[in-house]
Amino acid sequence: MMAIDPMQTKIIPVSLQKPDMDIINQAAQLIQSGQLVAFPTETVYGLGADAFNAGAVQTIFSVKQRPSSDPLIVHIQNIRELTSVAINIPDSALELADQYWPGPLTLILEKHPDIPLSVTAGGQTIAVRLPAHPIARLLIQQSCCPIAAPSANRFSRPSPTLAQHVFDDLDARISMIIDGGATDIGLESTVLDLTQSPPCILRPGGIILEDLKSSIPDVHMSTRYLDAQNSTHRSPGQLFKHYAPKARLLLFSGDHTDKILTAMEEQIHHLLKNNKTVGVMVTDENAAFFQNKGGTIMKLGSINDLGTVAKKLFACMRTLDSQSMNYILMKMPPEIGLGWALKDRLIRAAYEIINV
Ligand code: TXA
Ligand code: MG
C-alpha cells in the first residue's frame, strides 16, 4: 500500500441549479494534475481520477484501501466518448445507452487498449456509465477526460450519500469534496455485463430488473451474493463483508411478516438483557410494532416506496454507527423493483442472516 500524505480535506458546496464554474474548474484542474476529487452522482458520491492516468487510478485504491482486484467504473460525459474507453461495442449497448443514459446503469464492455489495466483490475473488460448528475457531468466535461470513480467510501464501509460521509471516511486523504447535498437514489448503479450472452446483472441497482427485462427479455441476475442467503452453514461474519456498518447487522428473512417481527422482538430483548445497544431499521408500516421495545428505531420510509428506503439505507447505517450501536436489526426487503438492490447490499453487509 502506498503511504498517504495527510492533506487538508475541504468540503465545497456547489449549487445544482447554478453550479459555480470556478469551483468545477478548480476540481477539473486537480483531476488533470493526477489528483483525486470526490463528487456527487445521482447514485452515491464517487472518488474520481483521470481514467487514462494509471498513477492517479492507483491512488484511488490506496486512499480507499480497496483491493486492486476490484475494478472501477469509468464515467463518461456523452455517448460519443464510449469509443475512447471501449471497443467492439455491440448494438445492444447503444440501444441501452439511448434508453437509460444519463442514469444509474453501468455497462460491462470490451476494454479499449488505452485504458490502464489498473482501472480494470488487469481484466480485458471495462465498466462504463454516463451519470445523470449535473455536477458529475460538468466535472467530466471540464476535466476533458473520462473519470474512473468507485464509491467514495473506505473499502467495506456503507457507500456515501452525503459529502459528510465522504469526509468521515477520507478526511486527510483527499483534498477536495464537492458537496451537492444528499444523492437522489442512494444506492449504486446497476452493473450489466454485455460481454456475456445472455446479458447478466452483476449488481442490481438504480435501474430495476423489471425495466431491463422490457429491453432485454433474456437478461438474468447473477446469484453470486443472493445465493449466500440460502447456504445453510453460514458462520457469522464470514460473508463478502461489504457496505457494512460497524455494528453487527442481523438480517431477518422468511415468508411470514408476523413471525419475523416476533423473532426480531425476541432478539432485541435478548441483546438488551446482555447489555448490548440495538438499532432497528424498519419500514414506516412496522415502526409502531417496535415502539417501547427498547431498540433505537430508524424509519426508512414506506414499504410501498422502496425509492425512499434506498435513499435512506446507507445513511441510517451510518447514523446508528455514530450512536455506537452494537447491533442493527432489519427485515429482508421484498424481491421486487429496488428491493433486489436493497437485498444485495444488506446480504453483503450482514453479520448474520436469520431465517425465520
Ligand atoms: O453508482 C455507482 O455505480 C457508483 C457511482 C460513483 O458511479 N460507483 C460505484 O463504484 O459503485 P464501485 O467501485 O463502488 O463499484 C463498482 C462495481 C464493483 O462491484 C465492481 O466489481 C464492478 O462494478 N465492476 C467494475 N468493473 C467491472 C468489470 N470490468 N467487470 C465486472 N464488474 C466490474
Ligand atoms: Mg463501492
Coordinates of C-alpha atoms and ligand atoms in Angstrom, one line a residue:
M1 CA 0.0 0.0 0.0
M2 CA 1.2 3.5 -0.9
A3 CA 1.7 5.8 2.1
I4 CA -0.8 8.7 2.1
D5 CA 0.5 12.2 3.0
P6 CA -2.1 13.8 5.2
M7 CA -3.7 16.7 3.5
Q8 CA -6.4 19.2 4.4
T9 CA -9.8 18.0 3.1
K10 CA -12.1 20.8 2.0
I11 CA -15.9 20.2 1.6
I12 CA -17.0 22.8 -1.0
P13 CA -20.8 23.2 -1.5
V14 CA -21.9 23.7 -5.1
S15 CA -25.5 24.5 -6.2
L16 CA -27.1 22.0 -8.6
Q17 CA -29.3 24.7 -10.2
K18 CA -26.4 27.2 -10.7
P19 CA -23.1 25.4 -10.3
D20 CA -20.1 27.7 -9.6
M21 CA -17.8 27.1 -12.6
D22 CA -14.8 28.4 -10.7
I23 CA -15.1 25.5 -8.3
I24 CA -15.8 23.0 -11.0
N25 CA -12.7 24.2 -12.9
Q26 CA -10.6 24.0 -9.8
A27 CA -11.7 20.4 -9.3
A28 CA -11.1 19.7 -13.0
Q29 CA -7.5 21.0 -12.6
L30 CA -6.9 18.6 -9.7
I31 CA -8.2 15.7 -11.9
Q32 CA -5.9 16.9 -14.8
S33 CA -2.9 17.0 -12.5
G34 CA -3.4 13.4 -11.4
Q35 CA -5.2 14.1 -8.1
L36 CA -8.5 12.8 -6.7
V37 CA -11.8 14.6 -6.3
A38 CA -14.9 13.3 -4.5
F39 CA -18.1 14.4 -6.3
P40 CA -21.8 13.7 -6.2
T41 CA -23.6 11.4 -8.7
E42 CA -27.3 10.6 -8.7
T43 CA -26.5 7.3 -7.0
V44 CA -23.8 7.8 -4.4
Y45 CA -20.7 10.0 -4.1
G46 CA -17.7 9.0 -6.3
L47 CA -14.0 9.3 -5.8
G48 CA -12.7 10.3 -9.2
A49 CA -9.4 10.3 -11.1
D50 CA -8.4 10.7 -14.8
A51 CA -9.2 7.2 -16.2
F52 CA -6.2 7.4 -18.5
N53 CA -3.7 8.2 -15.7
A54 CA -2.5 4.9 -14.2
G55 CA -0.8 6.5 -11.3
A56 CA -3.8 8.6 -10.3
V57 CA -6.0 5.5 -10.6
Q58 CA -3.7 3.6 -8.3
T59 CA -4.1 6.4 -5.7
I60 CA -7.8 5.6 -5.6
F61 CA -7.1 2.1 -4.4
S62 CA -4.6 3.2 -1.7
V63 CA -6.9 6.1 -0.5
K64 CA -9.9 3.8 -0.2
Q65 CA -7.8 0.8 1.0
R66 CA -9.5 -1.1 -1.8
P67 CA -8.0 -4.4 -3.1
S68 CA -6.6 -3.8 -6.6
S69 CA -8.5 -6.9 -7.7
D70 CA -11.8 -4.9 -7.7
P71 CA -12.2 -3.0 -11.0
L72 CA -13.5 0.6 -11.2
I73 CA -16.3 2.2 -13.2
V74 CA -15.3 4.8 -15.8
H75 CA -17.7 7.8 -16.1
I76 CA -18.2 9.5 -19.4
Q77 CA -19.9 12.7 -20.3
N78 CA -21.5 11.8 -23.6
I79 CA -22.2 8.7 -25.7
R80 CA -19.5 9.6 -28.3
E81 CA -16.9 9.2 -25.5
L82 CA -17.7 5.5 -25.3
T83 CA -15.4 4.7 -28.2
S84 CA -12.4 6.1 -26.3
V85 CA -12.9 3.6 -23.5
A86 CA -14.4 0.5 -25.1
I87 CA -14.1 -1.4 -28.4
N88 CA -16.3 -3.8 -30.3
I89 CA -19.3 -2.1 -28.8
P90 CA -22.5 -4.2 -29.5
D91 CA -25.6 -2.5 -30.8
S92 CA -27.4 -3.6 -27.6
A93 CA -25.0 -1.3 -25.7
L94 CA -26.0 1.7 -27.8
E95 CA -29.7 0.8 -27.5
L96 CA -29.4 0.6 -23.7
A97 CA -27.4 3.8 -23.6
D98 CA -30.0 5.5 -25.6
Q99 CA -32.7 4.4 -23.2
Y100 CA -31.0 4.6 -19.8
W101 CA -28.2 7.2 -20.1
P102 CA -27.6 9.5 -18.5
G103 CA -28.5 7.4 -15.5
P104 CA -27.7 4.6 -13.0
L105 CA -26.8 1.8 -15.5
T106 CA -23.2 0.6 -15.8
L107 CA -22.4 -1.5 -18.9
I108 CA -19.5 -4.0 -19.0
L109 CA -17.9 -3.9 -22.4
E110 CA -14.6 -4.9 -24.0
K111 CA -11.8 -2.6 -22.8
H112 CA -10.0 -0.1 -25.1
P113 CA -6.3 -0.7 -25.1
D114 CA -5.5 2.9 -24.0
I115 CA -7.3 2.3 -20.6
P116 CA -4.7 1.4 -18.0
L117 CA -5.1 -2.1 -16.5
S118 CA -5.3 -0.6 -13.0
V119 CA -8.8 0.6 -13.9
T120 CA -10.0 -2.9 -14.9
A121 CA -8.0 -4.8 -12.3
G122 CA -6.0 -6.4 -15.1
G123 CA -9.0 -7.6 -17.0
Q124 CA -10.0 -7.1 -20.6
T125 CA -13.5 -5.7 -19.9
I126 CA -14.4 -2.3 -18.7
A127 CA -17.4 -0.9 -16.7
V128 CA -18.8 2.4 -18.2
R129 CA -21.6 4.7 -17.2
L130 CA -22.9 8.1 -18.1
P131 CA -24.1 9.7 -14.9
A132 CA -27.1 12.0 -14.7
H133 CA -25.9 14.3 -12.0
P134 CA -25.2 17.9 -13.3
I135 CA -22.1 18.3 -11.2
A136 CA -20.7 14.9 -12.2
R137 CA -21.3 15.8 -15.9
L138 CA -19.7 19.3 -15.6
L139 CA -16.7 17.8 -13.8
I140 CA -16.1 15.2 -16.6
Q141 CA -16.6 17.8 -19.2
Q142 CA -14.2 20.4 -17.7
S143 CA -11.6 17.7 -16.9
C144 CA -11.6 16.7 -20.7
C145 CA -11.2 13.0 -19.8
P146 CA -13.3 10.1 -18.6
I147 CA -13.3 9.8 -14.8
A148 CA -12.6 6.5 -13.1
A149 CA -14.6 6.5 -9.8
P150 CA -15.6 4.0 -7.2
S151 CA -18.0 5.0 -4.4
A152 CA -16.1 7.4 -2.2
N153 CA -16.2 5.3 1.0
R154 CA -13.4 3.4 2.7
F155 CA -13.4 -0.2 1.5
S156 CA -16.2 -2.3 3.1
R157 CA -18.0 0.8 4.6
P158 CA -21.5 1.8 3.5
S159 CA -21.4 4.0 0.3
P160 CA -21.6 7.7 0.9
T161 CA -24.8 9.5 0.2
L162 CA -23.7 12.8 1.8
A163 CA -20.5 14.8 1.4
Q164 CA -20.1 14.4 5.2
H165 CA -20.0 10.6 4.8
V166 CA -17.0 11.0 2.4
F167 CA -15.3 13.3 4.9
D168 CA -15.9 10.9 7.7
D169 CA -14.1 8.1 5.7
L170 CA -11.5 10.0 3.7
D171 CA -10.5 13.1 5.8
A172 CA -6.8 14.0 5.3
R173 CA -6.6 11.6 2.4
I174 CA -8.0 13.7 -0.4
S175 CA -8.0 17.5 -0.9
M176 CA -11.5 18.2 -2.3
I177 CA -15.1 17.0 -1.8
I178 CA -17.7 18.7 -3.9
D179 CA -20.8 18.9 -1.8
G180 CA -24.0 18.6 -3.9
G181 CA -26.3 17.6 -1.0
A182 CA -27.9 14.2 -0.5
T183 CA -27.7 11.9 -3.5
D184 CA -31.0 11.2 -5.2
I185 CA -31.0 7.4 -5.5
G186 CA -28.8 6.4 -2.5
L187 CA -27.8 3.0 -3.9
E188 CA -25.2 2.4 -6.6
S189 CA -25.8 1.8 -10.3
T190 CA -27.0 -1.5 -11.8
V191 CA -24.0 -3.3 -13.3
L192 CA -24.9 -5.1 -16.5
D193 CA -22.4 -7.4 -18.3
L194 CA -22.9 -7.3 -22.0
T195 CA -19.9 -9.5 -22.7
Q196 CA -21.9 -12.5 -21.6
S197 CA -24.8 -14.0 -23.5
P198 CA -27.5 -13.6 -22.4
P199 CA -26.6 -10.3 -20.6
C200 CA -26.2 -10.7 -16.8
I201 CA -26.8 -8.3 -14.0
L202 CA -23.7 -8.5 -11.8
R203 CA -25.0 -6.0 -9.3
P204 CA -28.7 -4.9 -9.0
G205 CA -29.0 -1.2 -8.6
G206 CA -30.8 2.0 -9.6
I207 CA -32.2 0.6 -12.9
I208 CA -34.5 -2.2 -11.9
L209 CA -34.7 -5.8 -13.3
E210 CA -38.3 -5.4 -14.4
D211 CA -37.4 -2.4 -16.7
L212 CA -34.3 -4.1 -18.1
K213 CA -36.4 -7.1 -19.0
S214 CA -38.5 -5.0 -21.3
S215 CA -35.4 -4.1 -23.2
I216 CA -33.6 -7.4 -22.9
P217 CA -36.1 -10.2 -22.3
D218 CA -33.4 -12.9 -21.6
V219 CA -31.5 -10.7 -19.1
H220 CA -30.8 -12.6 -15.8
M221 CA -29.4 -11.8 -12.4
S222 CA -26.1 -13.1 -11.1
T223 CA -26.8 -15.1 -7.9
R224 CA -23.3 -14.6 -6.6
Y225 CA -24.5 -12.8 -3.5
L226 CA -28.1 -13.7 -3.3
D227 CA -27.1 -17.4 -3.0
A228 CA -25.3 -16.6 0.2
Q229 CA -28.7 -16.3 1.9
N230 CA -29.6 -19.8 1.2
S231 CA -26.5 -21.6 2.2
T232 CA -27.4 -23.4 5.4
H233 CA -24.0 -23.5 7.1
R234 CA -23.1 -19.8 7.2
S235 CA -20.9 -18.8 10.0
P236 CA -21.5 -15.2 11.2
G237 CA -19.2 -12.6 9.8
Q238 CA -18.0 -14.9 7.0
L239 CA -19.8 -13.2 4.2
F240 CA -18.4 -10.9 1.5
K241 CA -18.4 -8.2 4.1
H242 CA -19.1 -5.0 2.1
Y243 CA -21.2 -1.9 2.6
A244 CA -21.1 -2.8 6.3
P245 CA -21.8 -0.7 9.3
K246 CA -19.5 -1.2 12.3
A247 CA -22.4 -2.6 14.2
R248 CA -23.3 -6.2 13.6
L249 CA -26.2 -6.3 11.1
L250 CA -28.7 -9.1 11.8
L251 CA -30.9 -9.6 8.8
F252 CA -34.2 -11.4 9.3
S253 CA -35.7 -13.4 6.4
G254 CA -38.8 -15.5 5.9
D255 CA -42.2 -15.8 4.4
H256 CA -44.3 -14.5 7.3
T257 CA -44.0 -10.9 8.5
D258 CA -45.6 -11.6 11.9
K259 CA -43.1 -14.4 12.6
I260 CA -40.2 -12.2 11.5
L261 CA -41.3 -9.3 13.7
T262 CA -41.7 -11.6 16.7
A263 CA -38.2 -13.1 16.1
M264 CA -36.8 -9.6 15.9
E265 CA -38.6 -8.6 19.1
E266 CA -37.1 -11.6 20.9
Q267 CA -33.7 -10.8 19.6
I268 CA -33.9 -7.2 20.8
H269 CA -35.0 -8.5 24.2
H270 CA -32.1 -11.0 24.3
L271 CA -29.5 -8.4 23.3
L272 CA -30.7 -5.7 25.7
K273 CA -30.6 -8.3 28.5
N274 CA -26.9 -8.8 27.6
N275 CA -26.2 -5.0 27.9
K276 CA -25.9 -4.5 24.1
T277 CA -27.2 -1.4 22.3
V278 CA -29.6 -2.2 19.4
G279 CA -30.8 -0.2 16.4
V280 CA -33.7 -1.3 14.4
M281 CA -34.1 -0.2 10.8
V282 CA -37.8 -0.6 9.8
T283 CA -40.3 0.5 7.2
D284 CA -42.9 3.0 8.4
E285 CA -45.6 0.3 8.5
N286 CA -43.6 -1.7 11.1
A287 CA -42.4 1.2 13.2
A288 CA -45.4 1.0 15.6
F289 CA -44.6 -2.6 16.4
F290 CA -41.2 -1.7 17.7
Q291 CA -42.3 1.2 19.9
N292 CA -41.3 0.7 23.5
K293 CA -39.3 -2.5 22.7
G294 CA -36.1 -0.8 23.8
G295 CA -34.2 -0.5 20.5
T296 CA -33.4 2.7 18.7
I297 CA -35.8 2.9 15.8
M298 CA -34.8 4.3 12.4
K299 CA -37.7 4.7 9.9
L300 CA -36.7 4.0 6.3
G301 CA -40.0 5.1 4.6
S302 CA -43.0 3.1 3.4
I303 CA -42.7 -0.5 2.1
N304 CA -44.6 0.8 -0.9
D305 CA -42.0 3.4 -1.7
L306 CA -38.7 1.4 -1.9
G307 CA -37.1 4.5 -3.6
T308 CA -37.2 6.3 -0.2
V309 CA -35.9 3.2 1.6
A310 CA -33.0 3.0 -0.9
K311 CA -32.3 6.7 -0.4
K312 CA -32.1 6.3 3.4
L313 CA -30.5 2.9 3.8
F314 CA -26.7 3.7 3.9
A315 CA -27.3 7.0 5.8
C316 CA -29.3 5.1 8.5
M317 CA -26.5 2.6 8.9
R318 CA -24.0 5.4 9.4
T319 CA -26.3 7.3 11.8
L320 CA -26.6 4.1 14.0
D321 CA -22.8 3.7 13.9
S322 CA -22.4 7.3 15.1
Q323 CA -24.6 6.3 18.1
S324 CA -22.2 3.3 18.7
M325 CA -24.8 0.6 18.3
N326 CA -23.6 -2.9 18.9
Y327 CA -26.3 -4.5 16.7
I328 CA -28.6 -3.4 13.9
L329 CA -31.7 -5.5 13.1
M330 CA -33.6 -5.4 9.8
K331 CA -36.1 -7.4 7.9
M332 CA -35.1 -8.6 4.4
P333 CA -36.7 -6.4 1.7
P334 CA -39.1 -7.8 -0.9
E335 CA -37.8 -9.2 -4.2
I336 CA -39.3 -6.6 -6.4
G337 CA -38.0 -3.4 -8.1
L338 CA -35.3 -1.7 -5.9
G339 CA -35.9 -4.5 -3.3
W340 CA -33.3 -6.6 -5.2
A341 CA -30.6 -3.9 -4.9
L342 CA -31.5 -3.4 -1.2
K343 CA -31.3 -7.1 -0.6
D344 CA -28.0 -7.4 -2.3
R345 CA -26.4 -4.6 -0.2
L346 CA -27.9 -5.9 3.0
I347 CA -26.8 -9.5 2.4
R348 CA -23.3 -8.3 1.8
A349 CA -23.4 -6.0 4.9
A350 CA -24.9 -8.7 7.2
Y351 CA -23.1 -10.2 10.1
E352 CA -25.7 -12.9 10.1
I353 CA -28.9 -13.8 8.2
I354 CA -31.5 -15.3 10.4
N355 CA -34.1 -17.4 8.5
V356 CA -37.4 -17.4 10.4
Ligands
TXA1 O1 -23.4 4.2 -8.8 C1 -22.3 3.7 -9.0 O2 -22.0 2.8 -9.7 C2 -21.2 4.4 -8.2 C3 -21.0 5.9 -8.7 C4 -19.9 6.6 -8.1 O3 -20.9 5.8 -10.1 N1 -19.9 3.7 -8.3 C5 -19.7 2.5 -7.7 O4 -18.4 2.1 -7.9 O5 -20.5 2.0 -7.0 P1 -17.8 0.9 -7.1 O6 -16.4 0.8 -7.5 O7 -18.1 1.1 -5.7 O8 -18.5 -0.4 -7.6 C6 -18.2 -0.8 -9.0 C7 -18.7 -2.2 -9.2 C8 -17.9 -3.2 -8.4 O9 -18.8 -4.2 -7.9 C9 -17.0 -3.8 -9.4 O10 -16.7 -5.2 -9.1 C10 -17.9 -3.8 -10.7 O11 -18.6 -2.5 -10.6 N2 -17.0 -3.7 -11.9 C11 -16.2 -2.8 -12.3 N3 -15.6 -3.1 -13.4 C12 -16.0 -4.3 -13.7 C13 -15.7 -5.3 -14.8 N4 -14.8 -5.0 -15.8 N5 -16.3 -6.5 -14.8 C14 -17.2 -6.8 -13.8 N6 -17.5 -6.0 -12.8 C15 -16.9 -4.8 -12.8
MG2 MG -18.4 0.7 -3.7

